[in-house]
mmCIF file of C-alpha atoms and ligand atoms in Angstrom:
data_model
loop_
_atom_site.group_PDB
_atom_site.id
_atom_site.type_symbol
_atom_site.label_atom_id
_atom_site.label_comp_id
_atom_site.label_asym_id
_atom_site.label_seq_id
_atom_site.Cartn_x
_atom_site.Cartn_y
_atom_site.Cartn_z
ATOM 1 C CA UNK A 274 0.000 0.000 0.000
ATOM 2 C CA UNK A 275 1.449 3.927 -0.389
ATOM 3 C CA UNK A 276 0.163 5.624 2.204
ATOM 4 C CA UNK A 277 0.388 9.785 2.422
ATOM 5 C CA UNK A 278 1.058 10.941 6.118
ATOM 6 C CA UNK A 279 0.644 14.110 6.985
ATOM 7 C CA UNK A 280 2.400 15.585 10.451
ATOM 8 C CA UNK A 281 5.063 12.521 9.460
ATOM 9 C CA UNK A 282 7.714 14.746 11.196
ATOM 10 C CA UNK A 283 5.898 14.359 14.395
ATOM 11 C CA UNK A 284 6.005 11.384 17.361
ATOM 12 C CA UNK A 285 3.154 9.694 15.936
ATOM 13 C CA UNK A 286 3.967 10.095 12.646
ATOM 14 C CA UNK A 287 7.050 9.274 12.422
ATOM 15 C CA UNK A 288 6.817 6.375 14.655
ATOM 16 C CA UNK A 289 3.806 5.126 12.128
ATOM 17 C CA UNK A 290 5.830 5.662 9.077
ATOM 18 C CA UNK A 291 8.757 3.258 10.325
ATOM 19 C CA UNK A 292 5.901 0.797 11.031
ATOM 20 C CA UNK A 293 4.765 0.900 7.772
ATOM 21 C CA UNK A 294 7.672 0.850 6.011
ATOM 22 C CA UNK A 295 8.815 -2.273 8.155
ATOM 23 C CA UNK A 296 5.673 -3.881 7.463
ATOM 24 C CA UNK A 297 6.012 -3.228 3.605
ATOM 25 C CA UNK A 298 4.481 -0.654 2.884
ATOM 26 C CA UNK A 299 5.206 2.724 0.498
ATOM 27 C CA UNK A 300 5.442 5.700 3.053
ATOM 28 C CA UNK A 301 5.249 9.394 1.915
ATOM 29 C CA UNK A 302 5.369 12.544 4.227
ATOM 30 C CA UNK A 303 4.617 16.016 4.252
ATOM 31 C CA UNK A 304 5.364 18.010 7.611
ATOM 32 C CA UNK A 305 6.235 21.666 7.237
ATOM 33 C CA UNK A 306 9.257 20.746 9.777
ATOM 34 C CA UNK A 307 11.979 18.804 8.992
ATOM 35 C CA UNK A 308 11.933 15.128 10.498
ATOM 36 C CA UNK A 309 15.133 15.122 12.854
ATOM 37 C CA UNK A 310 14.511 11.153 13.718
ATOM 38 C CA UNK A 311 14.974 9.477 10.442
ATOM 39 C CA UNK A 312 15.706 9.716 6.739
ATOM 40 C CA UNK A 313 14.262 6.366 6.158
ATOM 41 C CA UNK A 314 11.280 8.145 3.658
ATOM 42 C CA UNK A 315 10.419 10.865 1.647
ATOM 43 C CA UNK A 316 8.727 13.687 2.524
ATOM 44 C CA UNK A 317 7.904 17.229 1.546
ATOM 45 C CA UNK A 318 8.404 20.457 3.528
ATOM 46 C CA UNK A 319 5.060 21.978 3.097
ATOM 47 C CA UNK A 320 2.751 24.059 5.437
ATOM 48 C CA UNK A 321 -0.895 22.689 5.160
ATOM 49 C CA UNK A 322 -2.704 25.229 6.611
ATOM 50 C CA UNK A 323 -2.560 27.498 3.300
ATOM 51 C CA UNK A 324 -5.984 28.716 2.103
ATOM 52 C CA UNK A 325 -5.265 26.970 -1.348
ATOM 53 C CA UNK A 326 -7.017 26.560 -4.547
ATOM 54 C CA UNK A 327 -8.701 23.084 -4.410
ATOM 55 C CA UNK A 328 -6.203 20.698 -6.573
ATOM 56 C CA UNK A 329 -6.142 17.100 -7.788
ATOM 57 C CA UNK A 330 -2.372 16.463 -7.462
ATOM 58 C CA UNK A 331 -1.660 17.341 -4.118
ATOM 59 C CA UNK A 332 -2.316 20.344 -1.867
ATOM 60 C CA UNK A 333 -1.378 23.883 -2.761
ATOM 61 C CA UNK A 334 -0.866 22.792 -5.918
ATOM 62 C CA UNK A 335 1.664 20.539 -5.535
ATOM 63 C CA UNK A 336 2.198 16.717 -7.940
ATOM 64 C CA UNK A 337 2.209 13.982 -5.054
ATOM 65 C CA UNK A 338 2.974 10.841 -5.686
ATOM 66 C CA UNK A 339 0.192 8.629 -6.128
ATOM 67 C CA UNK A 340 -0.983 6.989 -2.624
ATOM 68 C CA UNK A 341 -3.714 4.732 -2.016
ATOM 69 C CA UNK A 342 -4.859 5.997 1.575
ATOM 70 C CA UNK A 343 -4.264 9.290 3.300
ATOM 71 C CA UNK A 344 -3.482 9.596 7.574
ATOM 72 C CA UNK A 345 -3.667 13.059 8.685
ATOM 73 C CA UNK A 346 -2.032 13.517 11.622
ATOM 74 C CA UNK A 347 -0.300 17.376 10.961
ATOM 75 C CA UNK A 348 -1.729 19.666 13.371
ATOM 76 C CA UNK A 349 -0.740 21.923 16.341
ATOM 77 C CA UNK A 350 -0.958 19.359 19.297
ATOM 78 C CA UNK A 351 -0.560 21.108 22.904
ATOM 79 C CA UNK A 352 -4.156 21.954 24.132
ATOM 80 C CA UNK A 353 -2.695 24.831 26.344
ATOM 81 C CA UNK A 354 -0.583 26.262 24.004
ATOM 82 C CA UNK A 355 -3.802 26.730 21.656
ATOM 83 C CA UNK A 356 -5.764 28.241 24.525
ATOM 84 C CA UNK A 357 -2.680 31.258 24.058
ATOM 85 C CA UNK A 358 -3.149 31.524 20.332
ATOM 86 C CA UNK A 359 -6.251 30.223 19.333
ATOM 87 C CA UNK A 360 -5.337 31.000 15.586
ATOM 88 C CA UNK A 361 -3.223 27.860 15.376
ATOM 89 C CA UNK A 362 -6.623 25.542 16.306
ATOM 90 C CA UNK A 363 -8.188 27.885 13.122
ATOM 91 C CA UNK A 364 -5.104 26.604 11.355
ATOM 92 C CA UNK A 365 -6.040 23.054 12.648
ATOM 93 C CA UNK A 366 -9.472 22.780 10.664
ATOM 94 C CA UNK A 367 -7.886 24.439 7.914
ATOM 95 C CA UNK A 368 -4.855 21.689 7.644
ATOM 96 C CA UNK A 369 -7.711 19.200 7.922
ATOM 97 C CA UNK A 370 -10.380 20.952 5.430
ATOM 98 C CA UNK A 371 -7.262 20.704 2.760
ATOM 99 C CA UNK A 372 -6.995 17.080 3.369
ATOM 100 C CA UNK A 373 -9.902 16.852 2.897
ATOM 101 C CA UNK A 374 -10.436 18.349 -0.583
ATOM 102 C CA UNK A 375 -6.992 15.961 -1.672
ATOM 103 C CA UNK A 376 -9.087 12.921 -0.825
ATOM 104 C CA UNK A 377 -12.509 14.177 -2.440
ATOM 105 C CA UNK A 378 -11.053 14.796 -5.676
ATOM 106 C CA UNK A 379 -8.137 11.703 -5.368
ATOM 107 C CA UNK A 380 -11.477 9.962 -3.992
ATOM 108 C CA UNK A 381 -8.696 8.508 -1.031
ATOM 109 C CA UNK A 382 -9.895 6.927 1.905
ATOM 110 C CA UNK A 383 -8.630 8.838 4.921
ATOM 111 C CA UNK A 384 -7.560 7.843 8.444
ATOM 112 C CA UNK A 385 -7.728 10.940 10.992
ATOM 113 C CA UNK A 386 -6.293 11.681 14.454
ATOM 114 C CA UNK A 387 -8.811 12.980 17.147
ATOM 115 C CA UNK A 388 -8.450 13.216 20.345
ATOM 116 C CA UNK A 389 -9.806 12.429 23.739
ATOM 117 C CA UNK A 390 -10.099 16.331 24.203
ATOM 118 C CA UNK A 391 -13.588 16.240 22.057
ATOM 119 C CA UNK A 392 -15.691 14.648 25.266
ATOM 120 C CA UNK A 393 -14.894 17.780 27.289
ATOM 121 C CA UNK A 394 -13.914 17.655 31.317
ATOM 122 C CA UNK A 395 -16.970 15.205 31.938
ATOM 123 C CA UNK A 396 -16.441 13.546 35.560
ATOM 124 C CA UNK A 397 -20.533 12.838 35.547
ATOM 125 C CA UNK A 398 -20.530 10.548 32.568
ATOM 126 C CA UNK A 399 -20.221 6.970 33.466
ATOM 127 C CA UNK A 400 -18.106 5.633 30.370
ATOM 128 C CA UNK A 401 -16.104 7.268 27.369
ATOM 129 C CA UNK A 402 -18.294 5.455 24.760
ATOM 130 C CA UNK A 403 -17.793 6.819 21.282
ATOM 131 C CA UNK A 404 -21.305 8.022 21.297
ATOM 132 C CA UNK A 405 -20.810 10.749 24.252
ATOM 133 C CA UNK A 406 -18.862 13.182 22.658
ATOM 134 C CA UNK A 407 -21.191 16.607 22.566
ATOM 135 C CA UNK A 408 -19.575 19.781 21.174
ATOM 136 C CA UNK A 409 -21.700 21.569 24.134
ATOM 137 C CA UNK A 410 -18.501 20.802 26.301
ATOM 138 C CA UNK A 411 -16.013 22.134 24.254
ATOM 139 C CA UNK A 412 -12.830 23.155 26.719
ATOM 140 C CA UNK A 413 -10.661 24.567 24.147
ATOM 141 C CA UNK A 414 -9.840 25.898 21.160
ATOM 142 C CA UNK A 415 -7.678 22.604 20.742
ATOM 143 C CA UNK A 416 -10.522 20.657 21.326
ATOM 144 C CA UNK A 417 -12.665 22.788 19.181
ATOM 145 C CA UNK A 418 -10.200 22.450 16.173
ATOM 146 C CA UNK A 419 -10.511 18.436 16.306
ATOM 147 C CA UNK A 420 -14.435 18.526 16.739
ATOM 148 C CA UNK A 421 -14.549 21.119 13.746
ATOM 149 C CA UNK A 422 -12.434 18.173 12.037
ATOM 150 C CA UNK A 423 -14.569 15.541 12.687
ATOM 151 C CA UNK A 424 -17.711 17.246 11.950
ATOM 152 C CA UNK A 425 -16.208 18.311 8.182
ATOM 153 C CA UNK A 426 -15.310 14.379 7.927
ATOM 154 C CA UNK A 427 -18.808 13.270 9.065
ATOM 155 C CA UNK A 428 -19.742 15.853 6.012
ATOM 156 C CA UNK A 429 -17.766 14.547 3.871
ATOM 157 C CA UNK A 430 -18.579 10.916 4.106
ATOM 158 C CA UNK A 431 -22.177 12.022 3.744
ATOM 159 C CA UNK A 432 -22.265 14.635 1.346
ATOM 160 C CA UNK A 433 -18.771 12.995 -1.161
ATOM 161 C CA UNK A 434 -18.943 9.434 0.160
ATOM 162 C CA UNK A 435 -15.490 9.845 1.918
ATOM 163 C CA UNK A 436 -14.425 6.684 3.702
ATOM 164 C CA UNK A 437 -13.093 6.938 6.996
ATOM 165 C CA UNK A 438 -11.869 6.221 10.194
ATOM 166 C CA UNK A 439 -11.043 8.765 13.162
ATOM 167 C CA UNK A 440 -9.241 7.824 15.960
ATOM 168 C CA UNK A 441 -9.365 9.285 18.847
ATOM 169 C CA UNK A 442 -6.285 9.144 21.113
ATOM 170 C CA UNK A 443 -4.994 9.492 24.474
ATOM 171 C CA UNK A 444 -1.600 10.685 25.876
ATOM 172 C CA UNK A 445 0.442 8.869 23.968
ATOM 173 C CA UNK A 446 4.040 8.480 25.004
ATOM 174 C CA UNK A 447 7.826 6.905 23.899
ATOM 175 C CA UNK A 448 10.015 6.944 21.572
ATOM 176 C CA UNK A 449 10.219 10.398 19.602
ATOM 177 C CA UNK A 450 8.406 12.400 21.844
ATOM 178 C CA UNK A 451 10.795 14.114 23.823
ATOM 179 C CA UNK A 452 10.880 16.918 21.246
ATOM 180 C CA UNK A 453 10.959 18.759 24.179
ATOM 181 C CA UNK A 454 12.344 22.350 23.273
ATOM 182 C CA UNK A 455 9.979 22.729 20.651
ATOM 183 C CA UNK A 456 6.296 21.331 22.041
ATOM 184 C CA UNK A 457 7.066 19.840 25.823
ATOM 185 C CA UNK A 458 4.609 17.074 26.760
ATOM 186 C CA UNK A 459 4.036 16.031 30.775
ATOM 187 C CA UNK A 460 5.675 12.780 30.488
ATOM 188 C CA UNK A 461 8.840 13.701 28.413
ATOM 189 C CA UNK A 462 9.161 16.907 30.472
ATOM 190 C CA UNK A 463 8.625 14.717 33.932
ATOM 191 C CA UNK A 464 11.271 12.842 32.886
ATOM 192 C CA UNK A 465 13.651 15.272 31.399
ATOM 193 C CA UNK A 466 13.229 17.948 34.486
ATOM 194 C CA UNK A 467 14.099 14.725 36.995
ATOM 195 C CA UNK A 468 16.812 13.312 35.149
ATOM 196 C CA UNK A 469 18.214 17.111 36.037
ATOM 197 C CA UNK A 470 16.923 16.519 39.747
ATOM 198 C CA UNK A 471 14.479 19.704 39.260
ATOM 199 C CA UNK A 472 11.119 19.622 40.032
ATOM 200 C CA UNK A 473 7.898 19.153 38.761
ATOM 201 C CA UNK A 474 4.302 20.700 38.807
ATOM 202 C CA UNK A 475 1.629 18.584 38.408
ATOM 203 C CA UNK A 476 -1.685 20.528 37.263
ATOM 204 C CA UNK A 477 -5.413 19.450 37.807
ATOM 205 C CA UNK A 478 -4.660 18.161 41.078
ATOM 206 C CA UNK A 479 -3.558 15.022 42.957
ATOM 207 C CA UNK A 480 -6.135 13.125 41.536
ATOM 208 C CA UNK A 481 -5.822 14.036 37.911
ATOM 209 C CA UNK A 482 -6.825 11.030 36.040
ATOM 210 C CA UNK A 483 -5.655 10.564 32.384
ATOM 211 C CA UNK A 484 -5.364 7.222 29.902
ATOM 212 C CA UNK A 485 -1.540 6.945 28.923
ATOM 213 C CA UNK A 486 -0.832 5.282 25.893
ATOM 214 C CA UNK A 487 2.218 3.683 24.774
ATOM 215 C CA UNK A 488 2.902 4.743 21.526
ATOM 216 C CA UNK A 489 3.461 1.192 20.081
ATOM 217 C CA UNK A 490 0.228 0.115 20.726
ATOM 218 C CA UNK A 491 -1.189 4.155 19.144
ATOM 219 C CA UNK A 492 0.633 2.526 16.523
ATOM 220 C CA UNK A 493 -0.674 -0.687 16.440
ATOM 221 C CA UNK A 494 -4.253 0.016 16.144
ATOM 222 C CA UNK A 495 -3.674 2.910 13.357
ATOM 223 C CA UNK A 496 -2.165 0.472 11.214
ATOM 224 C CA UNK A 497 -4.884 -1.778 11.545
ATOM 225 C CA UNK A 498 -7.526 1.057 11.159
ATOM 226 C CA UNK A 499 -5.432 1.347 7.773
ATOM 227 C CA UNK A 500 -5.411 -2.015 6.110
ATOM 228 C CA UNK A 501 -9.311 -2.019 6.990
ATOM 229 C CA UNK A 502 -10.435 0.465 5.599
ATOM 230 C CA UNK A 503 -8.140 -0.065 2.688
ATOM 231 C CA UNK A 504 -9.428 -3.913 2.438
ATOM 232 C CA UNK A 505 -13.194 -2.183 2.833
ATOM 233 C CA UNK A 506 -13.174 -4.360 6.224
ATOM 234 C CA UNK A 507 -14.188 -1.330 8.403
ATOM 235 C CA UNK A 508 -15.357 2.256 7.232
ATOM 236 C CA UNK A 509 -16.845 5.212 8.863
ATOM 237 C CA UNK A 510 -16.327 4.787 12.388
ATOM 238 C CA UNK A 511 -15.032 6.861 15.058
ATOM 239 C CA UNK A 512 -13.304 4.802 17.386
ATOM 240 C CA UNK A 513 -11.027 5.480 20.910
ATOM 241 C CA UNK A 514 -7.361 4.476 21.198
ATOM 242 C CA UNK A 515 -6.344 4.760 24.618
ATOM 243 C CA UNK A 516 -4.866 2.338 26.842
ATOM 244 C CA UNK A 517 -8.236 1.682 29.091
ATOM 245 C CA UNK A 518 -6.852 2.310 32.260
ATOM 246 C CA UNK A 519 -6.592 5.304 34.253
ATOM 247 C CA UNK A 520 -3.597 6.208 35.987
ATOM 248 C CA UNK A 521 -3.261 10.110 38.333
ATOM 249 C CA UNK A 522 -0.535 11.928 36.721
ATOM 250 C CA UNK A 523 1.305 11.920 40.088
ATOM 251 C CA UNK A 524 1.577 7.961 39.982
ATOM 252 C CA UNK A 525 2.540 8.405 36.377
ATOM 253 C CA UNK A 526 5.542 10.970 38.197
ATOM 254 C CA UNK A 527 6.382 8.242 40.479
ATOM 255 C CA UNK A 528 7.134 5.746 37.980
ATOM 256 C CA UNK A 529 9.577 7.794 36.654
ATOM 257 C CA UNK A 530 11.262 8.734 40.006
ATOM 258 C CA UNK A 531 11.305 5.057 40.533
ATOM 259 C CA UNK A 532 13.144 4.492 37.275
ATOM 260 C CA UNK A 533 15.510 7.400 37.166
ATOM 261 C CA UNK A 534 16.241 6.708 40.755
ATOM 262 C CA UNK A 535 15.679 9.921 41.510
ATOM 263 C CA UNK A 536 13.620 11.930 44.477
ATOM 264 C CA UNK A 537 10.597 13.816 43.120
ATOM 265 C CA UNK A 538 9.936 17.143 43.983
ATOM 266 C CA UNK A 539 6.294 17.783 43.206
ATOM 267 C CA UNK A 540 4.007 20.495 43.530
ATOM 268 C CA UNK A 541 0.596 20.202 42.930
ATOM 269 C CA UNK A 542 -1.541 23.278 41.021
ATOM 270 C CA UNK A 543 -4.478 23.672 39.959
ATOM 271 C CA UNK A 544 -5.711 22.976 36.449
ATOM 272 C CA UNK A 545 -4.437 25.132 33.545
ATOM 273 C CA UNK A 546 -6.885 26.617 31.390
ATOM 274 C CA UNK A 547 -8.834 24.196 28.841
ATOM 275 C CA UNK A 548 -7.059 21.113 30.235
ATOM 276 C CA UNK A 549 -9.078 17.630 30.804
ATOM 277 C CA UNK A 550 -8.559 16.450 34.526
ATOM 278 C CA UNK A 551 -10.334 12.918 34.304
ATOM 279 C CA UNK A 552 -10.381 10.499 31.244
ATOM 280 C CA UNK A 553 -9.954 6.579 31.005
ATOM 281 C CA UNK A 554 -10.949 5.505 27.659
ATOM 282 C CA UNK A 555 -13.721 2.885 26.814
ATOM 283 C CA UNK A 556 -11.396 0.900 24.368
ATOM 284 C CA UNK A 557 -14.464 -1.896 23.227
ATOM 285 C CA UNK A 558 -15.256 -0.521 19.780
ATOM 286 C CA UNK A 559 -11.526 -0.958 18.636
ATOM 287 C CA UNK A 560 -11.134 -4.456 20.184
ATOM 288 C CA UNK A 561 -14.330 -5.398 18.534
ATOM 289 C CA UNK A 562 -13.793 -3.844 15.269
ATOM 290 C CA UNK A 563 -10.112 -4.352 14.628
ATOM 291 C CA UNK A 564 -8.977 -7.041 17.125
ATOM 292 C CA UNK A 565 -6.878 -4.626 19.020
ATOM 293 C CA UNK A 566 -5.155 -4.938 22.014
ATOM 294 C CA UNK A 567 -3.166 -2.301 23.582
ATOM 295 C CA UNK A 568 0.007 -4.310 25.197
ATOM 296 C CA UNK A 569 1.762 -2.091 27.391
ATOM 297 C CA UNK A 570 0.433 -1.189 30.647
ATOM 298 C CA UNK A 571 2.186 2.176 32.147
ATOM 299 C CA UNK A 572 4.140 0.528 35.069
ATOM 300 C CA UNK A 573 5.685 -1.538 31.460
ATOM 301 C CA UNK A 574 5.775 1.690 29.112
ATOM 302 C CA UNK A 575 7.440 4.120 31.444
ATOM 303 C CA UNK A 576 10.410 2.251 31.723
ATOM 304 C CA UNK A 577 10.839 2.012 27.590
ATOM 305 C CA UNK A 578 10.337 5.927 27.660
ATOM 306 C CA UNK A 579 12.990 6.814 30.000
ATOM 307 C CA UNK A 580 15.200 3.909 28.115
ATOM 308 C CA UNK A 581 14.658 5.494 24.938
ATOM 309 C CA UNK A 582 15.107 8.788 27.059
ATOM 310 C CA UNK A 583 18.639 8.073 28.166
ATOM 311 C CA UNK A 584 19.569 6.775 24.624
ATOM 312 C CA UNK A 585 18.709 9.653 22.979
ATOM 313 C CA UNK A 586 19.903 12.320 26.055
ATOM 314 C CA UNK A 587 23.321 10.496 25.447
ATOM 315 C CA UNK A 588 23.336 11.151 22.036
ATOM 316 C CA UNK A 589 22.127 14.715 22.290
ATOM 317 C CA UNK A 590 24.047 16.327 25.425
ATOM 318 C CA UNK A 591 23.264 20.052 24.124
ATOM 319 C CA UNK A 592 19.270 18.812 25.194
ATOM 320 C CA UNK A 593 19.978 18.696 28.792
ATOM 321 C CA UNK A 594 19.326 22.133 29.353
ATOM 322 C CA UNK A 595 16.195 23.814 31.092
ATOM 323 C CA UNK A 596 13.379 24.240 28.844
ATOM 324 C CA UNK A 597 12.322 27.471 27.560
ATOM 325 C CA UNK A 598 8.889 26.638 25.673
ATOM 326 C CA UNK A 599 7.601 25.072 28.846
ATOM 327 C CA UNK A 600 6.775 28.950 27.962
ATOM 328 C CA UNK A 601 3.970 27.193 26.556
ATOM 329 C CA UNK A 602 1.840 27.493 30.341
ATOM 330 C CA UNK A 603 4.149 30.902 31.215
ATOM 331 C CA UNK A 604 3.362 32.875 28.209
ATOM 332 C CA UNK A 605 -0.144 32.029 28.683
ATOM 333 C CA UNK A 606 -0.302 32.779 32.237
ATOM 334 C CA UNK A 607 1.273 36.463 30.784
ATOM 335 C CA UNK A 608 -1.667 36.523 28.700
ATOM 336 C CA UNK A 609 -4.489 35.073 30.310
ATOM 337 C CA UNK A 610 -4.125 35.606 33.871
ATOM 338 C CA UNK A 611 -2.887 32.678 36.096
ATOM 339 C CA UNK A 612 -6.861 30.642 36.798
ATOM 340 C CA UNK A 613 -5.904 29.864 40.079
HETATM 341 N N1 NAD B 143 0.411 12.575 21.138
HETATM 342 C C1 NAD B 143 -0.764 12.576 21.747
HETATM 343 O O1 NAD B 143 -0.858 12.313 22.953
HETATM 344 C C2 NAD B 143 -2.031 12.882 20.987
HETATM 345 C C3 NAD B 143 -3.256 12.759 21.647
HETATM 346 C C4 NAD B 143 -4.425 13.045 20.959
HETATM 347 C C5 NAD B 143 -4.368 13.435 19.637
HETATM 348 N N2 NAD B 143 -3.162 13.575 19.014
HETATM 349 C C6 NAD B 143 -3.158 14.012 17.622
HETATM 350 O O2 NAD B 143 -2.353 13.139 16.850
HETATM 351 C C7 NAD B 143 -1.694 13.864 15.821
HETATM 352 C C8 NAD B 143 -0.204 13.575 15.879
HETATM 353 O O3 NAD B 143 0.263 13.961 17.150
HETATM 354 P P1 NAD B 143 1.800 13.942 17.550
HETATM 355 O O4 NAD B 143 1.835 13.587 18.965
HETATM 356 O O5 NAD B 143 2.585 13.158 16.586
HETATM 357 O O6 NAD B 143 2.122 15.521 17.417
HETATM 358 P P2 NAD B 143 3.422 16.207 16.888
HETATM 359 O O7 NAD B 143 3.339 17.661 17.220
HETATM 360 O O8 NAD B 143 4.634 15.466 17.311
HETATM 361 O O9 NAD B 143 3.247 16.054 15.306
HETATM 362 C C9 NAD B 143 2.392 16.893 14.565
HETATM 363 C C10 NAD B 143 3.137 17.305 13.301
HETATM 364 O O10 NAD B 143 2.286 18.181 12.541
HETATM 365 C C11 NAD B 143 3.128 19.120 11.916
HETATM 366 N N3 NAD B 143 2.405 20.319 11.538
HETATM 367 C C12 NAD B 143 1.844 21.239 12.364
HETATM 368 N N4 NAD B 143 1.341 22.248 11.646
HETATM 369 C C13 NAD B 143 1.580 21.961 10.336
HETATM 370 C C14 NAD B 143 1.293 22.624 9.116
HETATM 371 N N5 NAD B 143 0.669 23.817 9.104
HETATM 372 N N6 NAD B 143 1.676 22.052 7.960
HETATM 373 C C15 NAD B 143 2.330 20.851 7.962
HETATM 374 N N7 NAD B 143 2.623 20.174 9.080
HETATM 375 C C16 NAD B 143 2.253 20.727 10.257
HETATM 376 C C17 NAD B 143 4.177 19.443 12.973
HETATM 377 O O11 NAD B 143 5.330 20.018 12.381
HETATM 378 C C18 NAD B 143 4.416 18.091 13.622
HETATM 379 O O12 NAD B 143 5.546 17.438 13.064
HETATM 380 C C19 NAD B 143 -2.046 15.332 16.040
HETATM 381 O O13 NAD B 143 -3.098 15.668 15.163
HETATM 382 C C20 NAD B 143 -2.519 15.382 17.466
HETATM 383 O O14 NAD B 143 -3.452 16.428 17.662
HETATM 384 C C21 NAD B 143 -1.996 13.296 19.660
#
């Protein structure tokens, strides 16, 4: 199969691309970043989020090769940093509308990464069903951007016949996400700010509940989201990847003090602005539709992050140094006013 990822500079992506290309497959990518993990396939430097002329060959005008199934993973990915410049979730729905367009006129099945961010901060629901998503508790622009996505896929699939599948995800983690001085993320930043014996803030509280998901097993089930809908299998369905088990972010901490032998220093603060505090995803629909299985539990997955972390810190000594876009939460504070 040739399969077009978008955002193939990214953790996800560029973890999926390997996958594919070990399992056989034809990989091409377009990020408007250059991919600093591999040079194992091509890509194209190109910023989706233009407001481009609808085109047959490829977006913004540009001949792409010819692929057989699209997965659209480029967007901007940190729900806080959105909440600062809500412009980039505009750019979001934009990056996703000019997918979109590729795939109507290439008439290309397309395989699309939500979010768990789309069912809101919703404590009083009982499960994380596929069916309880309801745009009424939109937290943030983030969020927003990924429910404007899936509502122009749902569209799509009505109004062009677009085949589909949209995954939505859950804190996924390892290998080629500690990207830190460009978009931190809690575990990578946990790990890297220990490793330095500094210490950590954990938002949303004590008992902040989230799904982690090793990124293998994000992997796992978008590759075989991918060869069904390509095989006709499975289309249309909106479907949670997470790992099914909740974890608080300050056990999540701990595991990573255990590992790094180190002492945490942890403060506890209150939510920032936008952010989910309680999520454990109902994984049944992905089991049942695509015999998946997510394999690694966190207490298993944490040690193959900080592994992979002390590889690549080894490699890359001019990392170890404090992050500045952690900037992210202090810029927005600037802006917005610290909530608590
Ligand atoms: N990692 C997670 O925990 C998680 C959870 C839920 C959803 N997601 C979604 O999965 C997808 C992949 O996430 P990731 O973790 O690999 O994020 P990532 O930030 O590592 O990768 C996203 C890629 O998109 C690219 N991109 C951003 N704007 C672009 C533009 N205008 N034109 C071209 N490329 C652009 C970035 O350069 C980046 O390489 C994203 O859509 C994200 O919202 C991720």
């Amino acid at each position: 199969m040739r399969v077009l990822i978008t955002g193939s500079s990214g953790q996800i992506g560029t973890n999926l691309a390997l996958r594919l290309l070990a399992d056989g497959h034809d990989v091409f990518g377009v990020d408007k970043r250059q991919n600093t993990w591999t040079d194992d396939f091509r890509y194209l430097l190109q910023d989706l989020s233009g407001h481009y002329p609808a085109y047959p060959g490829g977006i913004g005008g540009v001949e792409y090769p010819e692929v057989d199934l699209v997965v659209h993973l480029a967007a901007h990915a940190k729900v806080h940093q959105l909440v600062a410049q809500p412009h980039r979730a505009l750019e979001n729905a934009v990056m996703t509308f000019n997918v979109l367009e590729y795939c109507r006129q290439r008439r290309l099945p397309l395989v699309f990464s939500s979010t768990r961010e789309v069912y809101g901060d919703v404590h009083r629901f009982e499960g994380y069903g596929e069916a309880t998503a309801d745009f009424a508790f939109t937290e943030s622009p983030y969020s927003a951007s990924k429910i404007a996505s899936e509502a122009f896929i749902y569209a799509y699939a009505r109004c062009y016949g677009l085949k589909y599948l949209a995954f939505r995800f859950s804190n996924v983690y390892g290998r080629f996400d500690n990207d830190l001085h460009r978009m931190s993320r809690v575990l990578p930043l946990f790990i890297h700010s220990m490793s330095r014996d500094e210490p950590i803030t954990v938002y949303g509280g004590a008992d902040k509940v989230l799904d982690f998901t090793y990124v293998d097993d994000c992997v796992d089930g978008i590759v075989r989201g991918v060869e069904a809908l390509a095989d006709g299998r499975v289309a249309n369905e909106t479907i949670n990847l997470g790992y099914g088990e909740g974890n608080t972010l300050v056990r999540a901490a701990e595991l990573i003090a255990a590992e790094l032998e180190a002492e945490p220093r942890m403060t506890i603060a209150p939510s920032l602005l936008g952010e989910v505090t309680h999520y454990v995803a109902d994984i049944r629909k992905a089991h049942d539709l695509l015999g998946w299985t997510p394999r690694v539990a966190l207490h298993e997955g944490i040690p193959l992050a900080v592994e992979w972390f002390r590889e690549h810190r080894l490699a890359n000594p001019a990392e170890d140094r404090p992050v500045v876009n952690e900037g992210d939460s202090v810029g927005w504070k600037t802006v917005l006013g610290d909530p608590s």
